[in-house]
Short mmCIF file of C-alpha atoms in Angstrom, two decimals:
data_model
loop_
_atom_site.label_atom_id
_atom_site.label_comp_id
_atom_site.label_asym_id
_atom_site.label_seq_id
_atom_site.Cartn_x
_atom_site.Cartn_y
_atom_site.Cartn_z
CA MET N 1 39.97 61.92 45.31
CA ARG N 2 40.02 58.18 44.55
CA HIS N 3 41.66 57.04 47.75
CA LYS N 4 42.26 53.26 47.92
CA LYS N 5 40.62 52.80 44.52
CA GLN N 6 42.86 50.43 42.59
CA GLY N 7 42.48 49.37 38.99
CA ARG N 8 41.32 51.04 35.82
CA LYS N 9 37.85 52.52 35.40
CA LEU N 10 37.60 51.56 31.69
CA GLY N 11 35.21 54.46 31.15
CA THR N 12 32.30 52.77 32.95
CA SER N 13 30.80 52.50 36.42
CA ALA N 14 32.26 50.21 39.08
CA SER N 15 29.67 47.46 38.60
CA HIS N 16 30.03 47.60 34.82
CA THR N 17 33.82 47.42 35.09
CA LYS N 18 33.53 44.36 37.33
CA ALA N 19 31.21 42.67 34.85
CA ILE N 20 33.61 43.43 31.95
CA ARG N 21 36.53 41.85 33.79
CA LYS N 22 34.50 38.76 34.63
CA ASN N 23 33.29 38.31 31.03
CA LEU N 24 36.82 38.74 29.65
CA ALA N 25 38.14 36.07 32.02
CA VAL N 26 35.38 33.64 31.04
CA ASN N 27 36.02 34.25 27.32
CA ILE N 28 39.79 33.72 27.52
CA PHE N 29 39.36 30.43 29.39
CA THR N 30 36.78 29.16 26.87
CA ASN N 31 38.60 30.32 23.69
CA ASP N 32 42.30 30.45 24.88
CA ARG N 33 42.72 33.80 23.07
CA ILE N 34 40.62 36.91 22.52
CA LYS N 35 40.90 40.28 20.81
CA THR N 36 40.30 43.39 22.93
CA THR N 37 41.74 46.78 23.80
CA LEU N 38 45.05 47.20 25.59
CA PRO N 39 43.68 48.66 28.88
CA ARG N 40 41.16 45.84 29.22
CA ALA N 41 43.79 43.19 28.46
CA LYS N 42 46.13 44.61 31.10
CA GLU N 43 43.30 44.84 33.62
CA MET N 44 42.24 41.20 33.19
CA ARG N 45 45.74 39.67 33.49
CA GLY N 46 45.65 39.70 37.28
CA ASP N 47 42.26 37.93 37.38
CA VAL N 48 43.48 35.18 35.01
CA ASP N 49 46.71 34.62 36.96
CA ARG N 50 44.79 34.43 40.24
CA ILE N 51 42.35 31.80 38.90
CA ILE N 52 45.20 29.66 37.48
CA THR N 53 46.97 29.83 40.84
CA TRP N 54 43.83 28.53 42.55
CA ALA N 55 43.61 25.77 39.95
CA LYS N 56 47.20 24.69 40.67
CA LYS N 57 46.36 24.45 44.37
CA GLY N 58 43.31 22.31 43.62
CA ASP N 59 41.71 22.33 47.08
CA LEU N 60 38.03 22.83 47.80
CA HIS N 61 38.38 26.40 49.03
CA SER N 62 40.27 27.42 45.89
CA ARG N 63 37.62 25.77 43.72
CA ARG N 64 34.87 27.71 45.45
CA LEU N 65 36.79 30.97 45.03
CA ALA N 66 37.21 30.26 41.30
CA ILE N 67 33.49 29.51 40.92
CA ALA N 68 32.65 32.79 42.65
CA ALA N 69 35.02 34.68 40.32
CA LEU N 70 33.87 33.09 37.03
CA GLY N 71 30.30 32.13 37.83
CA ASP N 72 30.53 28.87 35.80
CA ALA N 73 31.17 25.62 37.67
CA GLU N 74 31.67 23.57 34.49
CA LEU N 75 34.35 25.97 33.19
CA VAL N 76 36.09 25.90 36.57
CA ARG N 77 36.12 22.10 36.45
CA GLU N 78 37.83 22.18 33.03
CA VAL N 79 40.47 24.70 34.20
CA PHE N 80 41.26 22.65 37.33
CA ALA N 81 41.51 19.48 35.20
CA LYS N 82 44.08 21.18 32.92
CA ALA N 83 46.08 22.29 35.94
CA GLU N 84 46.04 18.74 37.36
CA GLN N 85 47.38 17.45 34.05
CA GLY N 86 50.44 19.75 34.50
CA MET N 87 49.73 22.44 31.92
CA TRP N 88 51.21 25.23 34.07
CA ALA N 89 53.31 23.04 36.34
CA GLY N 90 56.71 24.63 35.61
CA ARG N 91 55.45 28.20 35.28
CA ASN N 92 55.22 30.49 38.29
CA GLY N 93 53.19 33.39 36.97
CA GLY N 94 52.93 35.05 33.59
CA TYR N 95 50.15 32.84 32.28
CA THR N 96 49.08 35.28 29.57
CA ARG N 97 50.70 36.84 26.50
CA ILE N 98 49.76 40.10 24.72
CA TYR N 99 50.25 40.87 21.01
CA ARG N 100 49.77 44.45 19.84
CA LEU N 101 47.78 44.89 16.62
CA GLY N 102 47.77 48.66 16.22
CA ASN N 103 45.10 51.27 16.70
CA ARG N 104 41.46 50.76 15.83
CA LYS N 105 39.79 52.85 13.17
CA GLY N 106 37.30 55.35 14.49
CA ASP N 107 38.31 55.92 18.12
CA ASN N 108 42.03 55.09 17.60
CA ALA N 109 41.97 52.63 20.54
CA PRO N 110 45.02 50.33 20.78
CA MET N 111 43.96 46.78 19.89
CA VAL N 112 45.72 43.63 21.16
CA ILE N 113 45.37 39.88 21.20
CA ILE N 114 45.72 38.28 24.64
CA GLU N 115 46.14 34.51 24.95
CA LEU N 116 46.97 31.87 27.52
CA VAL N 117 50.52 30.57 27.61
CA ASN N 118 50.29 26.79 27.39
CA GLU N 119 53.87 25.95 26.41
CA ALA N 120 56.11 24.10 28.80
CA VAL N 121 58.87 26.10 30.46
CA ALA N 122 62.43 25.23 29.38
CA PRO N 123 64.55 24.26 32.39
CA LYS N 124 67.27 26.74 33.31
CA LYS N 125 70.93 25.76 33.24
CA THR N 126 72.32 25.06 36.69
CA SER N 127 75.88 24.81 38.03
CA ASP N 128 77.32 22.01 40.07
CA ASP N 129 76.06 23.62 43.26
CA GLY N 130 72.49 23.59 41.97
CA LYS N 131 72.47 27.35 41.40
CA PRO N 132 71.77 28.84 37.96
CA ALA N 133 74.99 29.41 36.04
CA ALA N 134 76.03 33.08 35.92
CA LYS N 135 77.87 34.50 32.97
CA SER N 136 81.12 36.37 33.56
CA SER N 137 80.95 40.11 33.25
CA SER N 138 83.65 40.30 30.58
CA ALA N 139 81.96 37.68 28.42
CA ALA N 140 78.72 39.42 28.82
CA LYS N 141 80.22 42.76 27.81
CA SER N 142 81.94 41.29 24.75
CA ASN N 143 78.78 39.53 23.71
CA ALA N 144 76.85 42.75 24.17
CA LYS N 145 79.31 44.71 22.03
CA ALA N 146 79.33 42.04 19.33
CA SER N 147 75.63 41.78 19.21
CA GLY N 148 74.97 45.46 19.82
CA GLY N 149 74.49 46.38 16.21
CA THR N 150 72.63 43.29 15.16
CA SER N 151 70.35 43.01 18.18
CA THR N 152 68.36 46.09 17.27
CA LYS N 153 67.95 44.90 13.70
CA LYS N 154 66.92 41.46 14.88
CA LYS N 155 64.44 42.97 17.28
CA ALA N 156 62.97 45.15 14.55
CA ALA N 157 62.76 42.16 12.19
CA ASP N 158 61.19 40.03 14.90
CA THR N 159 58.61 42.69 15.66
CA GLU N 160 57.78 43.06 11.98
CA GLU N 161 57.44 39.30 11.58
CA ALA N 162 55.30 39.10 14.67
CA ALA N 163 53.07 41.91 13.40
CA ALA N 164 52.77 40.20 10.00
CA ASP N 165 51.97 36.88 11.65
CA GLU N 166 49.37 38.54 13.83
CA ALA N 167 47.80 40.27 10.84
CA GLU N 168 47.65 36.97 8.98
CA GLU N 169 46.08 35.29 11.98
CA VAL N 170 43.52 38.06 12.29
CA ALA N 171 42.69 37.75 8.58
CA GLU N 172 42.36 33.98 8.94
CA ASP N 173 40.14 34.42 11.96
CA SER N 174 37.93 36.86 10.08
CA ALA N 175 37.74 34.46 7.11
CA ASP N 176 36.86 31.58 9.42
CA GLU N 177 34.18 33.68 11.05
CA ALA N 178 32.74 34.61 7.63
CA GLU N 179 32.71 30.96 6.57
CA ALA N 180 31.08 29.96 9.82
CA SER N 181 28.43 32.64 9.39
CA GLU N 182 27.77 31.51 5.80
CA GLU N 183 27.46 27.89 6.90
CA ALA N 184 25.13 28.92 9.70
CA SER N 185 22.99 30.89 7.25
CA LYS N 186 22.88 27.92 4.87
CA VAL N 187 21.87 25.57 7.68
CA GLU N 188 19.19 28.00 8.79
CA GLY N 189 17.90 28.30 5.22
CA GLU N 190 17.73 24.52 4.89
CA LYS N 191 15.93 24.26 8.20
CA THR N 192 13.40 26.89 7.15
CA GLU N 193 12.83 25.10 3.84
CA ASP N 194 12.34 21.79 5.63
CA LYS N 195 9.92 23.40 8.04
CA ALA N 196 7.97 24.97 5.17
CA ALA N 197 7.79 21.62 3.35
CA ASP N 198 6.63 19.87 6.53
CA GLU N 199 3.98 22.51 7.11
CA ALA N 200 2.77 22.20 3.49
CA GLU N 201 2.52 18.42 3.85
CA LYS N 202 0.60 18.81 7.08
CA VAL N 203 -1.81 21.26 5.43
CA GLU N 204 -2.36 18.87 2.51
CA GLU N 205 -3.00 15.95 4.87
CA GLU N 206 -5.46 18.02 6.87
CA ALA N 207 -7.25 19.08 3.67
CA LYS N 208 -7.48 15.43 2.53
CA LYS N 209 -8.86 14.39 5.90
CA GLU N 210 -11.43 17.18 5.84
CA ALA N 211 -12.49 16.22 2.30
CA GLU N 212 -12.86 12.57 3.33
CA THR N 213 -14.90 13.48 6.39
CA ALA N 214 -17.09 15.80 4.29
CA GLY N 215 -17.67 13.04 1.70
CA LYS N 216 -18.56 10.54 4.41
CA ALA N 217 -20.94 13.03 6.00
CA ALA N 218 -22.61 13.69 2.62
CA GLN N 219 -23.01 9.95 1.99
CA ASP N 220 -24.49 9.46 5.46
CA GLU N 221 -26.92 12.32 4.88
CA ALA N 222 -27.94 10.92 1.48
CA GLU N 223 -28.52 7.48 2.97
CA ALA N 224 -30.56 8.98 5.81
CA ALA N 225 -32.66 10.97 3.31
CA GLU N 226 -33.29 7.83 1.23
CA GLU N 227 -34.33 5.91 4.33
CA LYS N 228 -36.74 8.69 5.31
CA ALA N 229 -38.23 8.76 1.81
CA ASP N 230 -38.71 4.98 1.88
CA ASP N 231 -40.40 5.24 5.27
CA LYS N 232 -42.78 7.93 4.00
CA LYS N 233 -43.65 5.88 0.92
CA ALA N 234 -44.37 2.86 3.08
CA GLU N 235 -46.63 4.99 5.29
CA THR N 236 -48.53 6.54 2.35
CA LYS N 237 -49.28 3.20 0.55
CA PRO N 238 -53.03 2.17 0.86
CA ALA N 239 -53.85 -0.99 2.67
CA ALA N 240 -54.16 -3.98 0.34
CA LYS N 241 -57.76 -4.86 -0.35
CA LYS N 242 -58.74 -8.27 0.74
CA PRO N 243 -60.36 -10.33 -1.95
CA ALA N 244 -64.10 -10.36 -1.51
CA ALA N 245 -65.55 -13.59 -0.40
CA LYS N 246 -67.26 -15.38 -3.19
CA LYS N 247 -70.96 -15.38 -2.87
CA ALA N 248 -72.67 -18.64 -2.75
CA PRO N 249 -74.69 -19.00 -5.93
CA ALA N 250 -78.24 -18.37 -5.00
CA LYS N 251 -80.71 -20.88 -6.26
CA LYS N 252 -82.78 -18.62 -8.40
CA ASP N 253 -84.73 -21.40 -9.93
CA ASP N 254 -85.82 -22.55 -6.52
CA THR N 255 -86.84 -19.07 -5.44
CA LYS N 256 -88.61 -18.46 -8.71
CA ALA N 257 -90.23 -21.79 -8.54
CA ASP N 258 -91.28 -21.00 -5.00
CA ASP N 259 -92.65 -17.63 -6.09
CA LYS N 260 -94.52 -19.11 -9.03
CA LYS N 261 -95.96 -21.94 -7.03
CA PRO N 262 -99.49 -21.04 -5.97
CA ALA N 263 -100.40 -21.41 -2.42
CA ALA N 264 -101.73 -24.77 -1.68
CA LYS N 265 -105.38 -24.62 -1.04
CA LYS N 266 -106.41 -26.18 2.17
CA ALA N 267 -109.34 -28.41 2.11
CA PRO N 268 -112.21 -26.84 3.91
CA ALA N 269 -112.78 -28.35 7.23
CA LYS N 270 -115.88 -30.23 7.64
CA ARG N 271 -118.26 -28.28 9.71
CA ALA N 272 -120.66 -29.74 12.04
CA PRO N 273 -124.19 -29.06 11.29
CA ALA N 274 -125.04 -25.92 13.05
CA LYS N 275 -128.06 -24.03 13.63
CA LYS N 276 -129.41 -21.92 10.87
CA ASP N 277 -128.52 -18.68 12.59
CA ASP N 278 -124.98 -19.79 12.97
CA ALA N 279 -124.77 -20.82 9.34
CA LYS N 280 -126.03 -17.46 8.25
CA ALA N 281 -123.45 -15.65 10.35
CA ASP N 282 -120.75 -17.76 8.91
CA ASP N 283 -121.89 -17.06 5.43
CA LYS N 284 -121.79 -13.32 6.08
CA LYS N 285 -118.14 -13.32 7.46
CA PRO N 286 -115.46 -13.12 4.74
CA ALA N 287 -112.95 -15.92 4.72
CA ALA N 288 -109.45 -14.86 6.10
CA LYS N 289 -106.77 -14.98 3.39
CA LYS N 290 -103.70 -16.87 4.44
CA THR N 291 -100.26 -15.73 3.01
CA PRO N 292 -98.13 -18.39 1.58
CA ALA N 293 -95.39 -19.43 4.02
CA LYS N 294 -92.86 -20.17 1.31
CA LYS N 295 -92.75 -16.54 0.08
CA ASP N 296 -91.67 -15.31 3.52
CA ASP N 297 -88.79 -17.82 3.56
CA ALA N 298 -87.49 -16.68 0.15
CA ALA N 299 -87.49 -13.02 1.25
CA SER N 300 -85.50 -13.82 4.37
CA ASP N 301 -82.93 -15.70 2.25
CA ASP N 302 -82.49 -12.68 -0.10
CA ALA N 303 -81.89 -10.32 2.86
CA ALA N 304 -79.20 -12.58 4.29
CA ASP N 305 -77.38 -12.68 0.93
CA THR N 306 -77.35 -8.89 0.65
CA LYS N 307 -75.86 -8.58 4.17
CA GLU N 308 -73.01 -10.98 3.29
CA ASP N 309 -72.27 -9.01 0.10
CA LYS N 310 -71.93 -5.83 2.16
#
């Protein structure tokens, strides 16, 4: 038995049901109207009325309770600002309105549109005592009889008009959503094209930079190879021969003249008269041949010239 279990289950667990109610409340405050099923719309009305009541109070405790219920401080600030501006000032409850749209295809669930009531409340007529004016019973009965036949027709016509208006609004909403989706797809396509163009430009720039760096590297390598070749050539070149020193012209005539000149004969020294034995010994000894001194000098000069030539 579900003792002390209030509220609808909505076909889910307790935590899931709580999350559904919270999300529905957040969506209706952000969009002012939403489309959902009838049980969910009826279940969320109490949460919306409670939050608007806290907003009309406007104290700190009420603000904290609203933040705990919605989980969005910025949305709570907007709701409290609307309440301070007097949006629901003359209305004491009934802050939502439900339009029935019929059953959904597939599961046949009843679909509705629930929206916030933002219109100002018309002031009620009051009597002189300050109490609301009460109609007499006879006037009320006569009015009821007079309008008895037409009221049902008017109600039927009003319901039909309301249903037609709702259908038109739903169609407009669907068309707006389709247009918004198309625009979003177009914007995304343009963004993707721009990104692709930017990426292609980046790739081209990178390729250019790589080509430039490769060309510079090739030029540097060629220059380095040329420098190495020049260095090797400089190393392999033979040393320049120094011009040979010019030989001093040798005086051939002098040397020849010296060679041709016979050795000067020395006059024999006058000998003292010796004894006969000594004279005989002297006659027996051969005279020592003296080499000409000038020939030795010419030979030494020729040897010195040959050394200088070497």
